[in-house]
CSV table of C-alpha atoms and ligand atoms in Angstrom, one decimal:
chain,number,residue,atom,x,y,z
A,1,MET,CA,12.4,59.5,-79.0
A,2,THR,CA,14.2,60.7,-80.9
A,3,GLU,CA,17.0,58.2,-82.3
A,4,GLN,CA,20.0,58.0,-80.7
A,5,PRO,CA,23.3,59.6,-82.7
A,6,PRO,CA,26.7,57.3,-82.7
A,7,PRO,CA,28.6,57.5,-79.4
A,8,GLY,CA,31.6,60.1,-79.5
A,9,GLU,CA,35.1,58.7,-79.2
A,10,ASN,CA,35.0,59.8,-75.2
A,11,THR,CA,31.4,58.0,-74.9
A,12,ARG,CA,32.7,55.0,-77.1
A,13,ALA,CA,36.2,55.0,-75.2
A,14,VAL,CA,34.0,54.8,-72.1
A,15,HIS,CA,31.2,52.1,-72.7
A,16,LEU,CA,33.7,49.5,-73.6
A,17,PRO,CA,32.1,46.2,-73.8
A,18,PRO,CA,32.9,44.1,-71.2
A,19,SER,CA,35.5,41.6,-70.4
A,20,PRO,CA,33.7,37.9,-70.8
A,21,MET,CA,32.9,35.9,-67.9
A,22,PRO,CA,34.2,32.1,-68.5
A,23,HIS,CA,31.8,30.0,-67.2
A,24,GLN,CA,34.8,27.5,-66.1
A,25,ALA,CA,36.4,27.6,-62.8
A,26,PRO,CA,39.8,29.6,-62.8
A,27,LEU,CA,42.5,27.7,-61.0
A,28,GLY,CA,44.6,31.1,-59.9
A,29,THR,CA,42.6,33.8,-58.1
A,30,PRO,CA,40.5,36.2,-60.0
A,31,VAL,CA,41.2,39.7,-58.8
A,32,TRP,CA,38.3,42.1,-58.9
A,33,ARG,CA,39.6,45.0,-58.7
A,34,SER,CA,36.3,47.2,-59.5
A,35,ALA,CA,34.8,49.8,-56.4
A,36,THR,CA,31.4,49.4,-58.0
A,37,PHE,CA,29.3,47.0,-59.7
A,38,ALA,CA,26.0,48.1,-62.0
A,39,PHE,CA,22.6,46.6,-61.6
A,40,GLU,CA,19.8,45.9,-64.3
A,41,THR,CA,16.9,47.7,-62.2
A,42,SER,CA,17.1,50.3,-59.4
A,43,GLN,CA,15.1,47.8,-57.6
A,44,GLU,CA,17.9,44.5,-57.9
A,45,TYR,CA,20.3,47.9,-56.7
A,46,ALA,CA,17.7,48.2,-53.7
A,47,ASP,CA,17.8,44.7,-52.4
A,48,VAL,CA,21.4,43.6,-53.2
A,49,LEU,CA,21.9,46.9,-51.0
A,50,GLY,CA,19.4,45.8,-48.5
A,51,ASP,CA,21.1,42.2,-47.9
A,52,ARG,CA,18.0,41.1,-48.9
A,53,VAL,CA,19.1,39.4,-52.9
A,54,PRO,CA,22.8,38.7,-52.4
A,55,GLY,CA,24.8,40.3,-54.7
A,56,TYR,CA,28.2,42.9,-55.0
A,57,THR,CA,27.0,47.3,-54.6
A,58,TYR,CA,30.4,48.4,-53.7
A,59,SER,CA,33.5,46.8,-52.5
A,60,ARG,CA,33.8,48.5,-48.8
A,61,VAL,CA,30.7,46.6,-48.6
A,62,ASP,CA,31.7,42.8,-50.4
A,63,ASN,CA,34.2,42.2,-53.0
A,64,PRO,CA,34.9,38.9,-54.5
A,65,THR,CA,38.0,38.6,-54.5
A,66,SER,CA,38.2,39.7,-51.0
A,67,ASP,CA,35.7,37.7,-49.4
A,68,GLY,CA,37.2,35.0,-51.5
A,69,PHE,CA,39.9,35.0,-49.3
A,70,ALA,CA,37.8,35.4,-45.9
A,71,ALA,CA,36.1,32.5,-46.7
A,72,ALA,CA,39.4,30.4,-47.8
A,73,VAL,CA,41.0,31.4,-44.1
A,74,ALA,CA,37.3,30.5,-42.4
A,75,ALA,CA,37.9,26.7,-44.2
A,76,LEU,CA,41.1,26.2,-43.2
A,77,GLU,CA,40.4,27.6,-39.1
A,78,GLY,CA,36.8,25.8,-39.8
A,79,VAL,CA,38.3,21.9,-40.9
A,80,ARG,CA,36.5,20.7,-38.2
A,81,VAL,CA,33.7,22.4,-36.8
A,82,GLY,CA,31.0,23.5,-38.7
A,83,GLY,CA,29.6,26.9,-40.0
A,84,VAL,CA,32.8,29.1,-40.1
A,85,THR,CA,32.5,32.0,-41.8
A,86,GLY,CA,35.4,34.8,-42.2
A,87,GLN,CA,35.6,38.9,-42.9
A,88,ALA,CA,39.0,40.2,-44.4
A,89,PHE,CA,40.2,43.6,-43.7
A,90,ALA,CA,42.7,45.8,-44.9
A,91,SER,CA,45.3,45.2,-42.0
A,92,GLY,CA,45.4,43.0,-39.0
A,93,MET,CA,44.5,46.2,-36.8
A,94,ALA,CA,42.2,46.9,-38.8
A,95,ALA,CA,40.1,43.4,-37.8
A,96,ILE,CA,41.9,43.1,-34.5
A,97,THR,CA,39.4,47.5,-33.9
A,98,ALA,CA,36.2,46.0,-35.7
A,99,VAL,CA,36.3,43.0,-33.8
A,100,LEU,CA,36.8,44.7,-30.5
A,101,MET,CA,34.4,47.8,-31.4
A,102,THR,CA,31.7,44.9,-32.2
A,103,PHE,CA,31.4,43.5,-28.9
A,104,THR,CA,32.7,46.6,-26.3
A,105,HIS,CA,30.3,49.8,-26.0
A,106,ALA,CA,31.2,52.5,-23.0
A,107,GLY,CA,31.3,51.0,-19.5
A,108,ALA,CA,32.4,47.4,-21.3
A,109,HIS,CA,35.3,45.4,-20.0
A,110,VAL,CA,37.9,44.0,-21.6
A,111,VAL,CA,40.1,41.4,-20.3
A,112,ALA,CA,43.5,40.9,-22.5
A,113,PRO,CA,46.9,39.8,-22.2
A,114,ALA,CA,49.6,41.6,-20.5
A,115,ALA,CA,51.9,40.5,-23.0
A,116,ALA,CA,49.6,41.1,-26.0
A,117,TYR,CA,51.1,43.0,-29.6
A,118,GLY,CA,52.2,46.0,-28.6
A,119,GLY,CA,49.3,47.4,-31.3
A,120,THR,CA,46.2,45.6,-29.1
A,121,TYR,CA,47.8,47.2,-25.5
A,122,GLY,CA,47.5,50.4,-27.6
A,123,LEU,CA,43.6,50.2,-29.0
A,124,LEU,CA,42.7,49.4,-25.9
A,125,SER,CA,45.0,51.1,-23.5
A,126,GLU,CA,45.3,54.6,-25.3
A,127,LEU,CA,42.6,54.8,-27.7
A,128,LEU,CA,39.7,52.7,-26.3
A,129,SER,CA,40.0,53.9,-23.2
A,130,ARG,CA,38.4,57.7,-24.2
A,131,PHE,CA,35.3,55.5,-25.1
A,132,GLY,CA,34.9,54.0,-21.8
A,133,VAL,CA,36.1,50.7,-22.8
A,134,ARG,CA,38.4,49.1,-20.0
A,135,THR,CA,40.6,46.9,-19.7
A,136,ASP,CA,43.0,44.7,-17.4
A,137,PHE,CA,46.1,43.2,-18.9
A,138,VAL,CA,46.5,40.0,-17.2
A,139,ASP,CA,48.7,37.2,-17.2
A,140,MET,CA,46.9,34.7,-19.4
A,141,THR,CA,48.7,32.0,-18.9
A,142,ASP,CA,46.9,31.2,-15.5
A,143,PRO,CA,43.7,31.3,-15.7
A,144,ALA,CA,42.7,31.5,-12.5
A,145,THR,CA,44.3,35.1,-12.9
A,146,VAL,CA,42.2,35.5,-16.0
A,147,ARG,CA,38.5,34.0,-13.6
A,148,ALA,CA,39.9,37.0,-11.3
A,149,ALA,CA,39.9,39.7,-13.6
A,150,ILE,CA,36.6,39.1,-15.4
A,151,ARG,CA,33.8,41.5,-14.0
A,152,PRO,CA,30.1,41.3,-15.2
A,153,GLU,CA,30.5,43.8,-17.5
A,154,THR,CA,33.4,41.5,-19.7
A,155,ARG,CA,32.2,41.4,-22.5
A,156,ILE,CA,35.6,40.3,-24.3
A,157,VAL,CA,38.4,37.6,-22.9
A,158,TRP,CA,41.4,37.9,-25.3
A,159,ALA,CA,44.3,36.1,-26.0
A,160,GLU,CA,47.0,35.0,-28.4
A,161,THR,CA,47.6,31.5,-29.3
A,162,LEU,CA,51.1,32.5,-28.9
A,163,ALA,CA,52.3,35.8,-27.7
A,164,ASN,CA,54.3,38.4,-29.3
A,165,PRO,CA,57.3,38.2,-28.3
A,166,THR,CA,58.1,35.8,-25.4
A,167,MET,CA,55.8,33.0,-27.1
A,168,ALA,CA,54.1,32.4,-23.9
A,169,VAL,CA,51.0,29.9,-25.1
A,170,ALA,CA,47.5,30.2,-24.1
A,171,ASP,CA,45.5,27.4,-22.3
A,172,LEU,CA,42.9,28.2,-24.8
A,173,PRO,CA,39.9,25.7,-23.3
A,174,ALA,CA,40.5,26.8,-19.9
A,175,LEU,CA,40.5,30.8,-21.2
A,176,ALA,CA,37.2,29.6,-23.1
A,177,GLU,CA,35.1,28.0,-20.0
A,178,ALA,CA,36.4,31.2,-17.9
A,179,ALA,CA,35.2,33.5,-20.6
A,180,HIS,CA,32.1,31.8,-20.9
A,181,GLU,CA,30.9,31.3,-17.3
A,182,ALA,CA,30.5,35.1,-17.4
A,183,GLY,CA,29.0,35.2,-20.8
A,184,ALA,CA,31.9,37.1,-22.6
A,185,LEU,CA,34.2,36.0,-25.8
A,186,LEU,CA,36.9,34.5,-26.3
A,187,VAL,CA,38.8,36.5,-29.3
A,188,VAL,CA,42.3,34.7,-30.0
A,189,ASP,CA,44.5,37.0,-32.3
A,190,SER,CA,46.1,33.6,-33.9
A,191,THR,CA,49.0,35.4,-36.0
A,192,PHE,CA,51.8,33.3,-34.9
A,193,ALA,CA,50.2,30.5,-35.2
A,194,THR,CA,48.1,30.0,-37.9
A,195,PRO,CA,46.1,26.9,-38.5
A,196,VAL,CA,49.1,24.8,-39.4
A,197,VAL,CA,50.0,25.4,-36.2
A,198,CYS,CA,46.6,25.6,-34.0
A,199,ARG,CA,43.3,26.1,-34.4
A,200,PRO,CA,41.7,27.6,-31.9
A,201,LEU,CA,37.6,27.5,-32.4
A,202,GLU,CA,38.5,23.7,-31.6
A,203,HIS,CA,39.7,24.5,-28.3
A,204,GLY,CA,36.4,27.1,-27.5
A,205,ALA,CA,37.1,30.5,-28.8
A,206,ASP,CA,34.4,32.7,-30.5
A,207,LEU,CA,36.6,34.4,-33.0
A,208,VAL,CA,40.2,34.0,-34.7
A,209,ILE,CA,41.7,37.3,-35.8
A,210,HIS,CA,44.8,37.0,-38.2
A,211,SER,CA,47.6,39.8,-39.1
A,212,ALA,CA,47.4,38.2,-42.6
A,213,THR,CA,50.0,40.6,-43.5
A,214,LYS,CA,52.5,37.7,-41.7
A,215,TYR,CA,52.8,34.1,-42.2
A,216,ILE,CA,49.5,33.8,-44.1
A,217,GLY,CA,50.7,36.5,-47.1
A,218,GLY,CA,53.9,34.7,-46.0
A,219,HIS,CA,55.9,37.2,-48.5
A,220,SER,CA,55.8,40.9,-46.8
A,221,ASP,CA,54.5,42.4,-50.0
A,222,ALA,CA,50.8,42.0,-48.7
A,223,THR,CA,49.0,43.8,-45.9
A,224,GLY,CA,45.8,42.4,-44.8
A,225,GLY,CA,43.4,41.1,-41.6
A,226,VAL,CA,40.7,38.4,-41.7
A,227,VAL,CA,38.2,37.3,-38.5
A,228,VAL,CA,36.6,34.2,-38.6
A,229,GLY,CA,34.3,32.2,-36.3
A,230,ARG,CA,30.7,30.7,-36.7
A,231,THR,CA,28.2,32.6,-38.6
A,232,GLY,CA,26.5,33.7,-35.7
A,233,VAL,CA,29.1,35.4,-34.2
A,234,MET,CA,30.5,36.8,-37.4
A,235,ALA,CA,27.1,38.4,-38.4
A,236,PRO,CA,27.8,41.6,-36.5
A,237,VAL,CA,31.5,42.6,-37.6
A,238,ARG,CA,30.5,43.0,-41.0
A,239,GLY,CA,28.2,45.7,-40.3
A,240,VAL,CA,31.4,47.5,-38.1
A,241,ARG,CA,33.7,46.9,-40.8
A,242,ILE,CA,31.1,48.4,-43.6
A,243,HIS,CA,31.0,51.7,-40.8
A,244,THR,CA,34.7,51.8,-40.4
A,245,GLY,CA,35.8,51.5,-43.9
A,246,GLY,CA,38.7,48.7,-42.7
A,247,MET,CA,38.2,46.5,-46.1
A,248,LEU,CA,40.5,44.2,-47.7
A,249,ALA,CA,41.6,45.5,-51.4
A,250,PRO,CA,41.4,43.1,-54.1
A,251,ASP,CA,45.3,43.2,-55.4
A,252,GLU,CA,46.0,42.2,-51.4
A,253,ALA,CA,43.3,40.0,-50.9
A,254,PHE,CA,45.1,38.2,-54.3
A,255,LEU,CA,48.6,37.8,-53.2
A,256,LEU,CA,47.2,37.2,-49.5
A,257,ARG,CA,44.8,33.7,-50.9
A,258,ARG,CA,48.1,32.8,-53.1
A,259,GLY,CA,49.6,32.7,-49.9
A,260,LEU,CA,47.6,30.1,-48.4
A,261,GLU,CA,48.2,27.5,-50.8
A,262,THR,CA,51.8,27.1,-49.4
A,263,LEU,CA,51.5,28.2,-45.7
A,264,PRO,CA,51.3,24.7,-44.3
A,265,LEU,CA,54.9,24.5,-46.3
A,266,ARG,CA,56.2,27.0,-45.0
A,267,VAL,CA,55.2,26.7,-41.9
A,268,ARG,CA,56.1,24.0,-41.5
A,269,ARG,CA,59.5,24.4,-42.6
A,270,GLN,CA,59.9,27.5,-40.6
A,271,CYS,CA,58.8,26.3,-37.2
A,272,ASP,CA,62.0,23.1,-37.7
A,273,THR,CA,64.3,25.4,-38.4
A,274,ALA,CA,63.2,28.0,-35.6
A,275,ALA,CA,63.2,25.0,-33.1
A,276,LEU,CA,67.3,24.5,-34.0
A,277,VAL,CA,68.2,28.7,-33.8
A,278,ALA,CA,66.3,28.1,-30.7
A,279,ALA,CA,68.6,25.0,-29.6
A,280,ALA,CA,71.9,26.6,-30.4
A,281,ALA,CA,71.3,30.3,-29.2
A,282,ALA,CA,70.0,28.4,-25.5
A,283,ARG,CA,73.3,26.6,-25.9
A,284,HIS,CA,75.5,30.8,-26.6
A,285,PRO,CA,77.3,31.9,-23.4
A,286,ALA,CA,76.6,35.7,-24.2
A,287,VAL,CA,72.2,34.1,-23.8
A,288,ALA,CA,71.0,35.0,-20.6
A,289,ARG,CA,67.5,34.1,-21.9
A,290,VAL,CA,65.7,32.4,-25.0
A,291,ASP,CA,61.8,32.0,-25.3
A,292,TYR,CA,60.3,29.1,-27.5
A,293,PRO,CA,58.0,26.6,-26.5
A,294,GLY,CA,60.0,23.4,-27.9
A,295,LEU,CA,62.6,24.2,-25.5
A,296,PRO,CA,62.7,22.4,-22.2
A,297,GLY,CA,61.7,24.5,-19.5
A,298,HIS,CA,59.5,26.5,-21.6
A,299,PRO,CA,56.6,27.6,-19.1
A,300,GLY,CA,54.1,26.5,-22.4
A,301,ARG,CA,55.5,23.4,-23.6
A,302,GLU,CA,53.1,21.2,-22.0
A,303,THR,CA,50.4,23.0,-23.0
A,304,ALA,CA,52.0,23.4,-26.5
A,305,ARG,CA,52.1,19.3,-26.9
A,306,ARG,CA,48.7,19.2,-25.9
A,307,LEU,CA,46.7,22.0,-28.3
A,308,PHE,CA,49.6,22.2,-30.9
A,309,ASP,CA,49.3,20.3,-34.3
A,310,ALA,CA,52.1,17.8,-34.6
A,311,GLY,CA,53.5,16.3,-37.2
A,312,PRO,CA,56.1,13.6,-38.6
A,313,GLU,CA,59.0,16.5,-36.6
A,314,GLY,CA,57.0,16.5,-34.0
A,315,THR,CA,54.9,19.8,-32.4
A,316,ARG,CA,54.7,22.6,-34.0
A,317,PHE,CA,55.9,25.1,-32.0
A,318,GLY,CA,55.8,28.5,-33.8
A,319,ALA,CA,58.8,29.8,-35.4
A,320,VAL,CA,59.3,32.9,-33.2
A,321,VAL,CA,62.1,32.4,-31.4
A,322,THR,CA,62.9,35.6,-29.0
A,323,ILE,CA,66.8,35.8,-27.5
A,324,THR,CA,68.0,38.2,-24.6
A,325,PRO,CA,71.3,38.4,-24.4
A,326,HIS,CA,73.0,39.7,-21.5
A,327,GLY,CA,73.2,43.2,-21.0
A,328,GLY,CA,70.1,45.1,-21.0
A,329,ALA,CA,69.1,47.7,-23.9
A,330,GLN,CA,72.2,48.0,-25.6
A,331,ALA,CA,73.4,44.6,-25.4
A,332,GLY,CA,70.0,43.8,-27.3
A,333,MET,CA,70.3,46.4,-30.1
A,334,ALA,CA,73.4,45.4,-31.2
A,335,LEU,CA,72.8,42.1,-31.4
A,336,ALA,CA,70.3,42.9,-34.3
A,337,ASP,CA,73.1,45.1,-35.4
A,338,GLY,CA,75.4,42.3,-35.9
A,339,LEU,CA,73.0,40.1,-37.6
A,340,ARG,CA,74.6,39.8,-41.1
A,341,LEU,CA,72.0,37.4,-43.0
A,342,ALA,CA,68.7,38.6,-41.0
A,343,LYS,CA,67.9,41.6,-41.7
A,344,VAL,CA,66.6,44.2,-38.8
A,345,ALA,CA,62.9,44.9,-39.9
A,346,THR,CA,59.5,45.1,-38.5
A,347,SER,CA,56.7,42.1,-39.6
A,348,LEU,CA,57.3,38.8,-39.7
A,349,GLY,CA,55.9,35.0,-40.8
A,350,GLY,CA,57.9,36.2,-44.5
A,351,THR,CA,60.1,33.9,-46.2
A,352,HIS,CA,63.2,36.4,-44.9
A,353,THR,CA,64.7,36.1,-40.5
A,354,LEU,CA,63.7,39.3,-39.6
A,355,ALA,CA,64.5,40.4,-36.1
A,356,GLY,CA,64.2,43.6,-34.1
A,357,HIS,CA,64.9,44.6,-30.4
A,358,ILE,CA,61.5,44.4,-29.0
A,359,ALA,CA,61.1,47.8,-26.0
A,360,SER,CA,62.4,50.1,-28.6
A,361,THR,CA,60.3,49.0,-31.6
A,362,THR,CA,57.1,46.2,-31.7
A,363,HIS,CA,56.2,47.0,-28.2
A,364,ARG,CA,57.6,51.0,-27.8
A,365,GLN,CA,53.8,51.5,-26.7
A,366,MET,CA,55.2,49.6,-23.4
A,367,ASP,CA,57.0,51.2,-19.9
A,368,ALA,CA,59.2,49.7,-18.6
A,369,ARG,CA,56.0,48.3,-15.7
A,370,ALA,CA,54.3,46.9,-18.9
A,371,LEU,CA,57.1,45.4,-20.2
A,372,ALA,CA,57.8,44.0,-17.3
A,373,ALA,CA,54.6,42.2,-16.5
A,374,ALA,CA,54.4,41.1,-19.6
A,375,GLY,CA,57.5,38.9,-18.6
A,376,ILE,CA,59.6,41.0,-21.6
A,377,ASP,CA,63.0,41.8,-21.2
A,378,PRO,CA,64.4,45.2,-21.5
A,379,GLY,CA,67.5,43.2,-24.0
A,380,ALA,CA,64.9,41.3,-25.5
A,381,VAL,CA,65.1,40.9,-29.8
A,382,ARG,CA,62.5,38.9,-31.8
A,383,PHE,CA,63.3,36.9,-34.8
A,384,SER,CA,60.9,35.8,-37.3
A,385,ILE,CA,62.5,32.6,-38.7
A,386,GLY,CA,62.5,32.2,-42.2
A,387,LEU,CA,62.9,30.3,-45.2
A,388,GLU,CA,66.9,30.4,-45.2
A,389,ASP,CA,69.2,27.1,-44.6
A,390,ALA,CA,69.0,26.5,-40.4
A,391,ASP,CA,73.0,26.4,-40.7
A,392,ASP,CA,73.0,29.4,-42.4
A,393,LEU,CA,71.1,31.0,-39.6
A,394,ILE,CA,72.7,29.6,-36.6
A,395,HIS,CA,76.3,30.6,-37.9
A,396,ASP,CA,74.7,34.4,-38.2
A,397,VAL,CA,73.4,34.5,-34.6
A,398,ASN,CA,76.0,33.0,-33.2
A,399,ASN,CA,78.0,35.7,-34.6
A,400,ALA,CA,75.9,38.2,-33.7
A,401,LEU,CA,75.9,37.2,-30.6
A,402,THR,CA,80.0,36.4,-29.9
A,403,ALA,CA,80.5,39.8,-31.3
A,404,LEU,CA,78.8,41.2,-28.4
A,405,GLY,CA,81.3,39.5,-25.6
A,406,ARG,CA,84.2,41.5,-28.0
A,407,ILE,CA,82.7,45.1,-27.9
A,408,GLY,CA,82.5,44.7,-24.3
A,409,VAL,CA,78.5,44.9,-24.3
A,410,GLN,CA,77.6,41.3,-23.2
A,411,ASP,CA,79.3,42.2,-19.5
A,412,GLY,CA,77.2,45.4,-19.2
A,413,ALA,CA,80.4,48.1,-20.4
A,414,LEU,CA,78.6,49.6,-23.0
A,415,ASN,CA,75.4,49.5,-20.7
A,416,SER,CA,76.5,51.5,-17.5
B,501,PLP,C1,50.0,39.5,-33.4
B,501,PLP,C2,49.7,40.1,-34.1
B,501,PLP,N1,48.3,40.6,-34.2
B,501,PLP,C3,48.2,42.1,-35.2
B,501,PLP,C4,49.0,42.7,-35.2
B,501,PLP,C5,48.8,43.8,-36.8
B,501,PLP,O1,48.9,43.2,-38.1
B,501,PLP,P1,48.8,44.4,-39.1
B,501,PLP,O2,50.2,45.2,-39.0
B,501,PLP,O3,49.0,43.3,-40.5
B,501,PLP,O4,47.9,45.4,-38.9
B,501,PLP,C6,50.6,42.1,-35.4
B,501,PLP,C7,51.4,43.2,-36.1
B,501,PLP,O5,53.0,42.7,-35.6
B,501,PLP,C8,51.2,40.8,-34.6
B,501,PLP,O6,52.4,40.6,-34.4
């Protein structure tokens, strides 16, 4: 072997000394922004990639920051349930796609809510249907209807803890019983609830999904998703995530994990404000209907009281309020456009209050019949209540509602 000459400037630049690896535990979350990890030997590389030895090979497969985020959500959802693990995803839809692809196949059947998030509805009805997965969209608030829809080939009963946007409350224990009797899984999208309001694994769910883009991140600056459940159920989800490439990036994982630290503070405050906004809107003469489970008369109120956490402020009923003015779709759009403080924007769960006309935006995948089946009025506007002062929000919503009368939308004049 000849003696190696000193490396050239490019080699020296690429092969810099590694950053120190502290032995002290950092309080903040380190961002492991590396797509790949180097090994001492080929054998070690093969063993880690083959899952025979723990470790990291490639960040689509596993990444310490992203895995740490998923483990943190698993800890919050599984606080009273042992052996819960998680997988992190690049978005809520990536998480939903991976779960549906893991547990269905051509010929499999899914029972899903008629009032599901539009993206989930579209994925099942437009995309997975092409691969032979059949879905019945039913009223999830009625366990008897769900039971009647279940067939021998049903693999998944899908529920949303709080439905988007009707705020219907899923009776999780009854749905779990119906699913398990048929050998199916109960999968719960708990994006609207967060573990601060309800932890579905404690009520019989097999898997819980979040769009972490929403309350978990909490600041509308990161996109991500997460699936948690008992280790045995979760095991095949990782394989599908690796195949489909929906892994969460480490920078996003850093932001989402940081969001978890203030999740209870934010969500409790948002729930309190939402209750006040819902009550004020319900008193306004321009309003035909307010969907909020904290209001007397909401069909999910008693189920929420049974399943949701309560603090000194009472039961936490979530922080999304759906307000339907008189006057149909145009009135709904005019209500959203009349807001000054609340922003017209998609998404929810952040510090800013966001509003959107539902039928033309988040649920545009649904035709008039599907909207009616989901109990969504063409004029409904969804409000995601943020961290502003309640009085300012009530003032903003009241002003926009009162303006509907002045521009003649409320009596249907613009609607004809
Ligand atoms: C209830 C629910 N689930 C899933 C999603 C999808 O999440 P993402 O936008 O992070 O893919 C959304 C998005 O609005 C949602 O509201």
